[in-house]
């Protein structure tokens, strides 16, 4: 089975190399919709990131992967590594489908003290905890690696937790220092219930608590993450519970929400008031994000997450080949504490692109002023030197409620004025919006086109937007990560223009982004 699967994987790579040899060009990472600075596999389907972990100088990205094609199926853990969280090297599949048992989502830990006993001759084991999926049964299994994640051995006494249930999945495991125990949060998805377990050795698990929330608009919960996050500017930390919503997200279809609260090693208690529903991302394409285990300590840096950039409404229909699916940018997660006189403090999540992305940024085009017509003239004059499909667009707005607000059309087709992706700010409704109704290829699924919004209030009279544009996606970070919005787009090859409209724009920076593929 292992040799057969590796042969299929290698065959897909060799077929790409053969095409390059025949045409004289390297097409592996050059397809029209191939992300240039987001991770995607050379070929085939991917979805949820799994087992994010740092070990021995390498960041490991495991992920749901189909070695046999570019639609969902045959779930196996794919594998990629990076030294900087930016440039990735794809390795052979890690934990393999076996017979009728698929390898669903999970997490990975570094067992430094060899509590599991899997370590040999002083070698520290990596241990993966994942859901083994069968037609009418899901249970939690473990596997271990003694060669830095390159090969894996499944535990002979699997499963380690089995409730004899059809839907019981997506374990997130981490070491809880105060109780000196491994902790697992795992879901009963259709019941929207998180279960907590403790273990001294990753093999024997004892249930310690539950969490559910009647105010969740999700149809089901998937892919949980529980992590302690620093509060900016303080020594305080709070626990963040992120949950993926199989349906019911604000933009429609799948998405993510979060809770903040306390965790004592046994169970999580939310500190949010009932009805205070918080979304991780307001776009259409942000799902299954989890954080890295065992990150190196660097001051008071926040934890780092990666998500799947897709939506289950149309994930199998995307117009890409030979791959289908991509990951979001790595994000640093922090909390901010907002204190108004006479009211309890309010804590909110902030997400920012990691600092390691900065070396990818090239020489900027800069503009300041208030005359949008002047800006458009300068953009037209400089068009031959401006980036076309991979760039960071940074905007500062000074919105006035009497004005129509600011709107920018990017990835605009100069030959067909109807094709563009529109991003803007409505000062009356105090909303950020993205409209991809005419963003290129949209007809592959009725749920893809649309206009999506997020509530956003000015800070000190200003709104700032960081817009990360790749060949087939737009990720927006508003007001220093107060609001994020992630959406895929599939524009035509001639859609390279940028045009601004409205009133309230104060500055623009456009920086090209270097591709990450060697």
Short mmCIF file of C-alpha atoms in Angstrom, two decimals:
data_model
loop_
_atom_site.label_atom_id
_atom_site.label_comp_id
_atom_site.label_asym_id
_atom_site.label_seq_id
_atom_site.Cartn_x
_atom_site.Cartn_y
_atom_site.Cartn_z
CA UNK A 1 0.00 0.00 0.00
CA UNK A 2 2.76 2.46 0.94
CA UNK A 3 4.81 1.73 -2.19
CA UNK A 4 1.71 1.99 -4.38
CA UNK A 5 0.70 5.35 -2.92
CA UNK A 6 4.20 6.79 -3.23
CA UNK A 7 4.28 5.59 -6.85
CA UNK A 8 1.05 7.49 -7.57
CA UNK A 9 2.42 10.63 -5.91
CA UNK A 10 5.73 10.44 -7.74
CA UNK A 11 3.89 9.76 -10.99
CA UNK A 12 1.98 13.02 -10.68
CA UNK A 13 5.23 14.91 -10.20
CA UNK A 14 6.94 13.13 -13.11
CA UNK A 15 4.02 13.91 -15.42
CA UNK A 16 4.48 17.63 -14.63
CA UNK A 17 8.22 17.31 -15.26
CA UNK A 18 7.52 15.52 -18.54
CA UNK A 19 5.29 18.35 -19.73
CA UNK A 20 8.04 20.84 -18.87
CA UNK A 21 10.59 18.80 -20.81
CA UNK A 22 8.38 18.61 -23.90
CA UNK A 23 7.47 22.32 -23.92
CA UNK A 24 10.78 23.67 -22.70
CA UNK A 25 9.16 25.53 -19.81
CA UNK A 26 8.58 24.72 -16.15
CA UNK A 27 4.81 24.62 -15.68
CA UNK A 28 4.78 23.12 -12.18
CA UNK A 29 3.92 26.35 -10.35
CA UNK A 30 3.01 28.55 -13.31
CA UNK A 31 -0.62 27.70 -14.01
CA UNK A 32 -2.96 30.66 -14.49
CA UNK A 33 -4.56 30.33 -11.04
CA UNK A 34 -1.55 28.90 -9.19
CA UNK A 35 -0.96 30.82 -5.92
CA UNK A 36 2.49 32.35 -6.01
CA UNK A 37 3.02 33.01 -2.28
CA UNK A 38 0.37 30.80 -0.67
CA UNK A 39 1.01 27.08 -0.22
CA UNK A 40 -0.65 24.69 -2.66
CA UNK A 41 0.37 21.13 -3.64
CA UNK A 42 2.01 20.41 -6.96
CA UNK A 43 -0.99 18.29 -7.89
CA UNK A 44 -4.27 16.93 -6.50
CA UNK A 45 -6.76 17.89 -3.83
CA UNK A 46 -6.05 19.40 -0.39
CA UNK A 47 -8.25 20.67 2.39
CA UNK A 48 -7.75 21.16 6.17
CA UNK A 49 -4.26 21.91 7.52
CA UNK A 50 -3.30 19.23 10.06
CA UNK A 51 -0.57 18.70 12.61
CA UNK A 52 1.03 22.15 12.43
CA UNK A 53 4.20 21.83 14.52
CA UNK A 54 7.75 23.18 14.79
CA UNK A 55 10.55 20.70 15.39
CA UNK A 56 14.32 20.77 14.96
CA UNK A 57 14.44 23.90 12.81
CA UNK A 58 11.51 22.94 10.58
CA UNK A 59 7.89 24.06 10.43
CA UNK A 60 5.70 21.11 9.46
CA UNK A 61 2.50 21.57 7.50
CA UNK A 62 0.47 18.37 7.22
CA UNK A 63 -2.86 18.55 5.42
CA UNK A 64 -5.79 16.54 4.13
CA UNK A 65 -4.70 15.21 0.75
CA UNK A 66 -5.99 12.98 -2.04
CA UNK A 67 -2.99 11.32 -3.73
CA UNK A 68 -5.20 10.02 -6.56
CA UNK A 69 -6.96 13.11 -7.90
CA UNK A 70 -8.13 16.69 -7.46
CA UNK A 71 -11.49 16.02 -5.83
CA UNK A 72 -12.15 15.09 -2.19
CA UNK A 73 -11.48 11.44 -1.35
CA UNK A 74 -8.88 8.89 -0.17
CA UNK A 75 -7.92 11.16 2.72
CA UNK A 76 -4.25 10.91 3.59
CA UNK A 77 -1.94 13.33 5.41
CA UNK A 78 0.09 15.28 2.87
CA UNK A 79 3.28 16.90 4.12
CA UNK A 80 5.37 20.02 3.51
CA UNK A 81 8.20 21.64 5.49
CA UNK A 82 9.63 25.14 5.76
CA UNK A 83 12.49 26.91 7.51
CA UNK A 84 10.74 30.30 7.53
CA UNK A 85 6.95 29.66 7.27
CA UNK A 86 7.07 31.20 3.80
CA UNK A 87 9.03 28.94 1.42
CA UNK A 88 7.69 25.39 1.44
CA UNK A 89 9.09 22.06 0.24
CA UNK A 90 6.53 19.35 -0.49
CA UNK A 91 7.46 15.90 0.79
CA UNK A 92 5.88 12.48 0.06
CA UNK A 93 2.56 11.80 1.84
CA UNK A 94 3.01 11.13 5.56
CA UNK A 95 0.20 9.10 7.14
CA UNK A 96 -1.52 6.92 4.59
CA UNK A 97 -5.06 5.76 3.98
CA UNK A 98 -5.28 2.05 4.77
CA UNK A 99 -8.00 -0.11 3.24
CA UNK A 100 -11.37 1.41 4.08
CA UNK A 101 -9.89 3.69 6.76
CA UNK A 102 -9.19 7.28 5.73
CA UNK A 103 -6.91 9.56 7.74
CA UNK A 104 -8.96 12.60 8.76
CA UNK A 105 -7.87 15.81 10.49
CA UNK A 106 -5.81 16.02 13.67
CA UNK A 107 -2.72 17.47 15.27
CA UNK A 108 0.93 16.73 15.96
CA UNK A 109 3.09 17.17 19.08
CA UNK A 110 6.75 16.86 20.01
CA UNK A 111 7.00 14.42 22.93
CA UNK A 112 10.15 15.95 24.46
CA UNK A 113 10.00 13.87 27.65
CA UNK A 114 9.12 10.65 25.80
CA UNK A 115 5.95 10.23 27.85
CA UNK A 116 4.65 7.92 25.13
CA UNK A 117 7.68 5.65 25.23
CA UNK A 118 7.91 5.80 21.44
CA UNK A 119 11.36 7.44 21.57
CA UNK A 120 14.38 5.20 21.07
CA UNK A 121 18.08 5.75 21.78
CA UNK A 122 17.49 9.33 22.86
CA UNK A 123 15.53 10.25 19.70
CA UNK A 124 12.60 12.57 20.49
CA UNK A 125 9.39 11.28 18.87
CA UNK A 126 6.86 13.32 16.97
CA UNK A 127 3.37 11.99 17.70
CA UNK A 128 0.38 12.58 15.43
CA UNK A 129 -3.17 12.31 16.78
CA UNK A 130 -5.82 11.96 14.08
CA UNK A 131 -9.31 10.71 13.32
CA UNK A 132 -9.54 7.32 11.62
CA UNK A 133 -12.63 7.51 9.40
CA UNK A 134 -14.72 4.52 8.41
CA UNK A 135 -18.16 4.56 6.82
CA UNK A 136 -20.14 4.54 10.08
CA UNK A 137 -17.44 5.07 12.68
CA UNK A 138 -14.87 7.69 13.63
CA UNK A 139 -12.28 7.14 16.37
CA UNK A 140 -9.03 8.74 17.50
CA UNK A 141 -5.72 7.12 16.58
CA UNK A 142 -2.04 7.98 17.03
CA UNK A 143 1.13 7.41 15.05
CA UNK A 144 4.77 8.31 15.73
CA UNK A 145 7.86 9.32 13.79
CA UNK A 146 11.53 9.02 14.78
CA UNK A 147 12.95 10.69 11.65
CA UNK A 148 11.55 14.23 11.86
CA UNK A 149 8.21 13.39 10.29
CA UNK A 150 9.47 11.65 7.17
CA UNK A 151 8.04 8.22 8.00
CA UNK A 152 5.34 7.18 10.46
CA UNK A 153 4.39 4.09 12.43
CA UNK A 154 0.77 3.63 13.49
CA UNK A 155 0.29 2.63 17.14
CA UNK A 156 -0.40 -1.07 17.39
CA UNK A 157 -3.11 -0.59 20.05
CA UNK A 158 -5.19 1.99 18.13
CA UNK A 159 -7.76 3.42 18.65
CA UNK A 160 -6.88 5.43 21.76
CA UNK A 161 -10.43 6.84 22.06
CA UNK A 162 -13.50 5.18 20.55
CA UNK A 163 -17.05 6.21 21.44
CA UNK A 164 -18.59 3.98 18.75
CA UNK A 165 -19.98 7.05 16.98
CA UNK A 166 -20.37 7.94 13.31
CA UNK A 167 -19.34 11.59 13.88
CA UNK A 168 -16.52 12.08 16.39
CA UNK A 169 -13.49 13.84 14.94
CA UNK A 170 -10.72 16.41 14.59
CA UNK A 171 -8.57 16.12 17.76
CA UNK A 172 -6.37 19.06 18.74
CA UNK A 173 -3.71 17.99 21.28
CA UNK A 174 -1.21 20.08 23.26
CA UNK A 175 0.86 19.88 26.45
CA UNK A 176 -0.68 21.70 29.45
CA UNK A 177 2.21 22.70 31.67
CA UNK A 178 0.29 23.52 34.90
CA UNK A 179 -1.29 20.04 35.09
CA UNK A 180 1.63 18.20 33.44
CA UNK A 181 -0.81 16.46 31.12
CA UNK A 182 -1.56 16.19 27.44
CA UNK A 183 -4.90 17.79 26.60
CA UNK A 184 -7.19 16.90 23.71
CA UNK A 185 -10.18 18.86 22.46
CA UNK A 186 -12.24 16.79 20.02
CA UNK A 187 -15.72 17.27 18.61
CA UNK A 188 -19.10 15.66 18.34
CA UNK A 189 -19.79 17.77 15.22
CA UNK A 190 -23.53 17.27 14.71
CA UNK A 191 -24.18 17.91 18.42
CA UNK A 192 -21.97 21.03 18.36
CA UNK A 193 -20.19 19.77 21.44
CA UNK A 194 -16.48 19.94 22.31
CA UNK A 195 -15.12 17.17 24.53
CA UNK A 196 -11.95 17.55 26.61
CA UNK A 197 -9.62 14.69 27.53
CA UNK A 198 -6.41 14.40 29.58
CA UNK A 199 -3.54 11.94 29.21
CA UNK A 200 -0.12 11.39 30.83
CA UNK A 201 1.28 9.53 27.80
CA UNK A 202 -0.83 10.14 24.64
CA UNK A 203 -2.09 6.54 24.84
CA UNK A 204 -4.59 6.45 27.72
CA UNK A 205 -7.15 9.26 27.78
CA UNK A 206 -9.67 10.33 30.46
CA UNK A 207 -12.58 12.63 29.71
CA UNK A 208 -12.43 15.82 31.81
CA UNK A 209 -15.06 18.21 30.47
CA UNK A 210 -17.41 19.46 27.76
CA UNK A 211 -18.29 22.75 26.07
CA UNK A 212 -21.27 23.73 23.97
CA UNK A 213 -22.94 27.03 23.10
CA UNK A 214 -26.60 27.54 22.28
CA UNK A 215 -25.88 30.83 20.49
CA UNK A 216 -23.67 29.32 17.78
CA UNK A 217 -25.18 29.86 14.30
CA UNK A 218 -23.16 26.93 12.89
CA UNK A 219 -24.87 23.88 11.42
CA UNK A 220 -22.03 21.68 12.72
CA UNK A 221 -18.67 22.23 14.43
CA UNK A 222 -15.41 20.94 13.00
CA UNK A 223 -11.63 21.35 13.45
CA UNK A 224 -11.36 22.89 16.94
CA UNK A 225 -8.32 24.67 18.32
CA UNK A 226 -7.69 25.72 21.91
CA UNK A 227 -4.67 27.90 22.58
CA UNK A 228 -3.49 30.47 25.12
CA UNK A 229 -2.96 33.85 23.44
CA UNK A 230 -1.15 36.97 24.74
CA UNK A 231 -3.04 40.20 25.37
CA UNK A 232 -1.20 42.97 23.57
CA UNK A 233 0.75 45.40 25.76
CA UNK A 234 0.26 43.35 28.92
CA UNK A 235 1.52 40.18 30.60
CA UNK A 236 -2.02 38.82 30.55
CA UNK A 237 -3.04 35.78 28.52
CA UNK A 238 -6.43 34.29 27.70
CA UNK A 239 -7.65 31.07 26.15
CA UNK A 240 -8.96 31.19 22.59
CA UNK A 241 -11.27 28.44 21.33
CA UNK A 242 -11.69 28.47 17.55
CA UNK A 243 -14.33 26.34 15.85
CA UNK A 244 -15.02 25.75 12.18
CA UNK A 245 -18.62 26.13 11.08
CA UNK A 246 -19.76 23.54 8.53
CA UNK A 247 -22.52 25.98 7.56
CA UNK A 248 -24.08 29.18 8.83
CA UNK A 249 -21.05 31.48 8.37
CA UNK A 250 -21.69 35.20 7.72
CA UNK A 251 -20.75 35.03 4.01
CA UNK A 252 -22.69 31.80 3.54
CA UNK A 253 -21.53 28.20 3.73
CA UNK A 254 -18.54 27.27 5.86
CA UNK A 255 -16.48 29.61 8.04
CA UNK A 256 -15.09 30.04 11.56
CA UNK A 257 -16.09 31.48 14.92
CA UNK A 258 -14.28 31.90 18.23
CA UNK A 259 -14.81 32.09 22.00
CA UNK A 260 -12.57 33.62 24.69
CA UNK A 261 -12.38 32.42 28.25
CA UNK A 262 -10.67 30.27 30.89
CA UNK A 263 -9.19 26.79 30.78
CA UNK A 264 -8.02 24.87 33.85
CA UNK A 265 -6.63 21.84 32.05
CA UNK A 266 -9.99 20.07 32.30
CA UNK A 267 -12.66 22.20 30.64
CA UNK A 268 -13.15 25.54 28.88
CA UNK A 269 -15.47 28.27 30.21
CA UNK A 270 -16.45 31.07 27.82
CA UNK A 271 -16.35 34.63 29.13
CA UNK A 272 -18.41 36.00 26.23
CA UNK A 273 -21.98 37.00 26.94
CA UNK A 274 -24.69 34.86 25.31
CA UNK A 275 -25.40 36.19 21.83
CA UNK A 276 -21.94 37.73 21.45
CA UNK A 277 -21.03 35.73 18.33
CA UNK A 278 -17.48 36.34 17.07
CA UNK A 279 -16.21 35.38 13.62
CA UNK A 280 -12.58 34.63 12.85
CA UNK A 281 -12.92 35.80 9.23
CA UNK A 282 -15.77 37.48 7.36
CA UNK A 283 -14.91 36.26 3.87
CA UNK A 284 -16.23 33.30 1.96
CA UNK A 285 -13.01 31.24 1.99
CA UNK A 286 -11.55 30.69 5.45
CA UNK A 287 -11.92 27.32 7.15
CA UNK A 288 -10.28 24.78 9.47
CA UNK A 289 -7.52 27.12 10.70
CA UNK A 290 -5.38 25.71 13.51
CA UNK A 291 -2.27 26.93 15.33
CA UNK A 292 1.27 25.58 15.54
CA UNK A 293 2.42 23.44 18.44
CA UNK A 294 5.92 23.79 19.94
CA UNK A 295 6.67 27.22 18.45
CA UNK A 296 10.03 28.70 19.49
CA UNK A 297 9.68 31.36 22.19
CA UNK A 298 10.27 34.83 20.75
CA UNK A 299 9.40 37.49 23.29
CA UNK A 300 5.66 37.94 23.63
CA UNK A 301 4.91 36.95 20.05
CA UNK A 302 1.42 35.62 19.43
CA UNK A 303 0.65 32.15 18.22
CA UNK A 304 0.57 31.41 14.47
CA UNK A 305 -2.27 29.85 12.50
CA UNK A 306 -2.87 28.65 8.95
CA UNK A 307 -6.29 27.96 7.41
CA UNK A 308 -7.73 26.30 4.33
CA UNK A 309 -8.71 28.87 1.71
CA UNK A 310 -11.97 27.41 0.44
CA UNK A 311 -15.66 26.86 1.11
CA UNK A 312 -17.42 23.50 1.18
CA UNK A 313 -20.22 24.92 -0.99
CA UNK A 314 -18.02 24.75 -4.09
CA UNK A 315 -14.65 23.30 -3.06
CA UNK A 316 -14.82 20.41 -5.54
CA UNK A 317 -15.75 22.74 -8.42
CA UNK A 318 -12.86 25.23 -8.48
CA UNK A 319 -11.51 25.85 -12.02
CA UNK A 320 -7.92 24.85 -11.19
CA UNK A 321 -5.69 22.00 -12.37
CA UNK A 322 -3.74 19.86 -11.69
CA UNK A 323 -4.19 21.03 -8.08
CA UNK A 324 -7.31 22.04 -6.19
CA UNK A 325 -7.11 23.94 -2.92
CA UNK A 326 -4.64 26.24 -1.16
CA UNK A 327 -3.72 27.48 2.31
CA UNK A 328 -4.07 31.00 3.69
CA UNK A 329 -1.17 33.17 4.73
CA UNK A 330 0.24 32.30 8.17
CA UNK A 331 -1.28 34.72 10.70
CA UNK A 332 -0.05 35.86 14.08
CA UNK A 333 -2.87 35.82 16.64
CA UNK A 334 -3.12 38.23 19.57
CA UNK A 335 -5.81 39.72 21.76
CA UNK A 336 -6.45 43.37 22.53
CA UNK A 337 -8.11 44.69 25.67
CA UNK A 338 -10.59 47.51 25.08
CA UNK A 339 -11.54 49.44 28.20
CA UNK A 340 -14.29 52.06 28.34
CA UNK A 341 -15.05 53.96 31.51
CA UNK A 342 -17.77 52.32 33.58
CA UNK A 343 -17.98 49.14 31.46
CA UNK A 344 -16.21 45.77 31.75
CA UNK A 345 -13.15 45.27 29.57
CA UNK A 346 -13.78 43.75 26.16
CA UNK A 347 -11.21 41.41 24.63
CA UNK A 348 -11.01 40.96 20.87
CA UNK A 349 -8.97 38.85 18.48
CA UNK A 350 -6.41 40.49 16.19
CA UNK A 351 -4.83 38.71 13.21
CA UNK A 352 -1.83 39.94 11.23
CA UNK A 353 0.27 38.45 8.44
CA UNK A 354 3.52 37.12 9.90
CA UNK A 355 6.64 39.31 9.76
CA UNK A 356 8.50 36.64 7.77
CA UNK A 357 6.53 37.71 4.67
CA UNK A 358 8.22 41.13 4.53
CA UNK A 359 11.30 39.98 2.54
CA UNK A 360 8.96 39.04 -0.32
CA UNK A 361 7.89 42.67 -0.78
CA UNK A 362 9.48 44.70 -3.58
CA UNK A 363 9.95 48.39 -4.35
CA UNK A 364 6.72 50.27 -3.57
CA UNK A 365 4.64 52.69 -5.62
CA UNK A 366 3.50 55.43 -3.21
CA UNK A 367 0.80 58.09 -3.45
CA UNK A 368 -0.72 60.56 -0.99
CA UNK A 369 -3.49 63.04 -1.62
CA UNK A 370 -7.24 63.41 -1.99
CA UNK A 371 -7.74 63.54 -5.78
CA UNK A 372 -8.63 60.03 -6.97
CA UNK A 373 -8.57 61.14 -10.63
CA UNK A 374 -4.96 62.22 -10.17
CA UNK A 375 -4.12 58.86 -8.60
CA UNK A 376 -5.70 56.96 -11.50
CA UNK A 377 -3.69 59.05 -13.98
CA UNK A 378 -0.47 58.20 -12.14
CA UNK A 379 -1.38 54.52 -12.06
CA UNK A 380 -2.04 54.60 -15.81
CA UNK A 381 1.31 56.28 -16.46
CA UNK A 382 3.16 53.81 -14.23
CA UNK A 383 1.19 50.76 -15.38
CA UNK A 384 4.11 49.14 -17.20
CA UNK A 385 6.14 49.03 -13.97
CA UNK A 386 3.32 48.06 -11.57
CA UNK A 387 2.76 44.47 -10.43
CA UNK A 388 -0.13 42.74 -12.17
CA UNK A 389 -1.29 39.70 -10.21
CA UNK A 390 0.74 39.37 -6.98
CA UNK A 391 1.01 42.45 -4.78
CA UNK A 392 0.25 44.05 -1.43
CA UNK A 393 -2.11 47.04 -1.65
CA UNK A 394 -2.09 49.23 1.50
CA UNK A 395 -4.76 51.93 1.80
CA UNK A 396 -5.47 54.61 4.36
CA UNK A 397 -8.95 56.09 4.33
CA UNK A 398 -10.54 59.04 6.11
CA UNK A 399 -14.22 58.23 5.61
CA UNK A 400 -16.94 60.87 5.94
CA UNK A 401 -20.55 59.84 6.47
CA UNK A 402 -21.71 62.33 3.84
CA UNK A 403 -19.48 60.77 1.16
CA UNK A 404 -20.08 57.63 -0.93
CA UNK A 405 -16.93 56.08 0.48
CA UNK A 406 -13.94 54.59 -1.31
CA UNK A 407 -13.95 51.72 -3.77
CA UNK A 408 -11.12 50.09 -5.69
CA UNK A 409 -11.45 47.75 -8.63
CA UNK A 410 -8.49 45.37 -8.81
CA UNK A 411 -7.68 42.55 -11.21
CA UNK A 412 -9.63 44.70 -13.67
CA UNK A 413 -9.83 43.82 -17.36
CA UNK A 414 -9.05 46.96 -19.37
CA UNK A 415 -10.58 45.40 -22.50
CA UNK A 416 -13.79 44.28 -20.78
CA UNK A 417 -14.80 46.91 -18.22
CA UNK A 418 -17.23 44.51 -16.53
CA UNK A 419 -14.52 42.20 -15.14
CA UNK A 420 -13.04 43.27 -11.81
CA UNK A 421 -13.01 42.50 -8.10
CA UNK A 422 -14.35 45.44 -6.09
CA UNK A 423 -13.21 46.26 -2.54
CA UNK A 424 -14.41 49.25 -0.60
CA UNK A 425 -15.66 50.91 2.56
CA UNK A 426 -19.21 52.18 3.13
CA UNK A 427 -19.00 54.98 5.75
CA UNK A 428 -22.77 55.16 6.28
CA UNK A 429 -23.16 51.48 7.14
CA UNK A 430 -19.61 51.32 8.53
CA UNK A 431 -18.94 48.22 6.46
CA UNK A 432 -15.99 46.77 4.62
CA UNK A 433 -17.06 44.95 1.46
CA UNK A 434 -15.72 42.76 -1.32
CA UNK A 435 -17.69 42.05 -4.47
CA UNK A 436 -16.52 39.19 -6.70
CA UNK A 437 -19.71 38.93 -8.76
CA UNK A 438 -17.73 39.88 -11.89
CA UNK A 439 -14.27 38.77 -10.80
CA UNK A 440 -13.64 36.43 -13.75
CA UNK A 441 -14.74 32.80 -13.73
CA UNK A 442 -17.72 32.66 -11.37
CA UNK A 443 -20.21 30.37 -13.12
CA UNK A 444 -18.80 27.05 -11.92
CA UNK A 445 -21.10 27.18 -8.87
CA UNK A 446 -24.09 29.40 -8.02
CA UNK A 447 -22.77 29.97 -4.47
CA UNK A 448 -19.48 31.48 -5.65
CA UNK A 449 -20.38 34.99 -6.94
CA UNK A 450 -21.54 37.59 -4.44
CA UNK A 451 -20.91 40.70 -2.36
CA UNK A 452 -19.64 40.06 1.18
CA UNK A 453 -19.49 42.53 4.06
CA UNK A 454 -17.97 42.93 7.53
CA UNK A 455 -18.70 45.53 10.24
CA UNK A 456 -15.78 47.94 10.61
CA UNK A 457 -15.63 51.20 12.56
CA UNK A 458 -12.95 53.82 11.94
CA UNK A 459 -10.15 54.10 14.50
CA UNK A 460 -9.27 57.72 15.30
CA UNK A 461 -11.21 58.73 12.20
CA UNK A 462 -9.20 56.44 9.87
CA UNK A 463 -9.58 53.03 8.24
CA UNK A 464 -6.51 51.13 7.08
CA UNK A 465 -6.61 48.17 4.71
CA UNK A 466 -3.89 45.68 3.83
CA UNK A 467 -4.98 43.80 0.72
CA UNK A 468 -2.84 40.77 -0.19
CA UNK A 469 -3.53 39.88 -3.83
CA UNK A 470 -2.39 36.56 -5.28
CA UNK A 471 -3.25 35.00 -8.64
CA UNK A 472 -6.47 33.48 -7.32
CA UNK A 473 -7.16 35.08 -3.94
CA UNK A 474 -7.55 38.28 -1.95
CA UNK A 475 -6.89 38.43 1.82
CA UNK A 476 -7.83 41.70 3.54
CA UNK A 477 -6.55 42.76 6.98
CA UNK A 478 -8.44 45.85 8.16
CA UNK A 479 -7.44 48.20 10.99
CA UNK A 480 -4.32 46.24 11.91
CA UNK A 481 -6.10 42.89 11.95
CA UNK A 482 -9.33 43.93 13.67
CA UNK A 483 -11.28 42.42 10.76
CA UNK A 484 -10.11 39.94 8.13
CA UNK A 485 -11.81 38.88 4.92
CA UNK A 486 -10.54 36.04 2.72
CA UNK A 487 -11.92 35.32 -0.75
CA UNK A 488 -10.84 33.39 -3.82
CA UNK A 489 -11.06 34.93 -7.31
CA UNK A 490 -10.38 33.49 -10.77
CA UNK A 491 -9.75 36.44 -13.12
CA UNK A 492 -8.80 36.27 -16.78
CA UNK A 493 -5.18 36.79 -17.92
CA UNK A 494 -5.91 40.36 -19.09
CA UNK A 495 -7.39 41.40 -15.74
CA UNK A 496 -4.39 43.29 -14.38
CA UNK A 497 -5.63 46.85 -13.84
CA UNK A 498 -6.35 48.90 -10.70
CA UNK A 499 -8.83 51.83 -10.59
CA UNK A 500 -10.05 53.90 -7.61
CA UNK A 501 -13.42 55.60 -7.08
CA UNK A 502 -15.13 57.75 -4.45
CA UNK A 503 -14.02 60.11 -1.71
CA UNK A 504 -11.97 59.68 1.45
CA UNK A 505 -8.79 58.05 0.16
CA UNK A 506 -5.63 59.50 1.72
CA UNK A 507 -2.72 57.22 0.79
CA UNK A 508 -1.91 54.22 -1.37
CA UNK A 509 1.08 51.86 -1.40
CA UNK A 510 1.45 49.08 -3.98
CA UNK A 511 4.27 46.57 -3.47
CA UNK A 512 5.03 43.58 -5.71
CA UNK A 513 5.29 40.22 -3.96
CA UNK A 514 7.96 37.75 -4.97
CA UNK A 515 6.87 34.17 -5.58
CA UNK A 516 7.96 31.49 -3.12
CA UNK A 517 8.54 28.66 -5.61
CA UNK A 518 12.13 28.03 -6.61
#
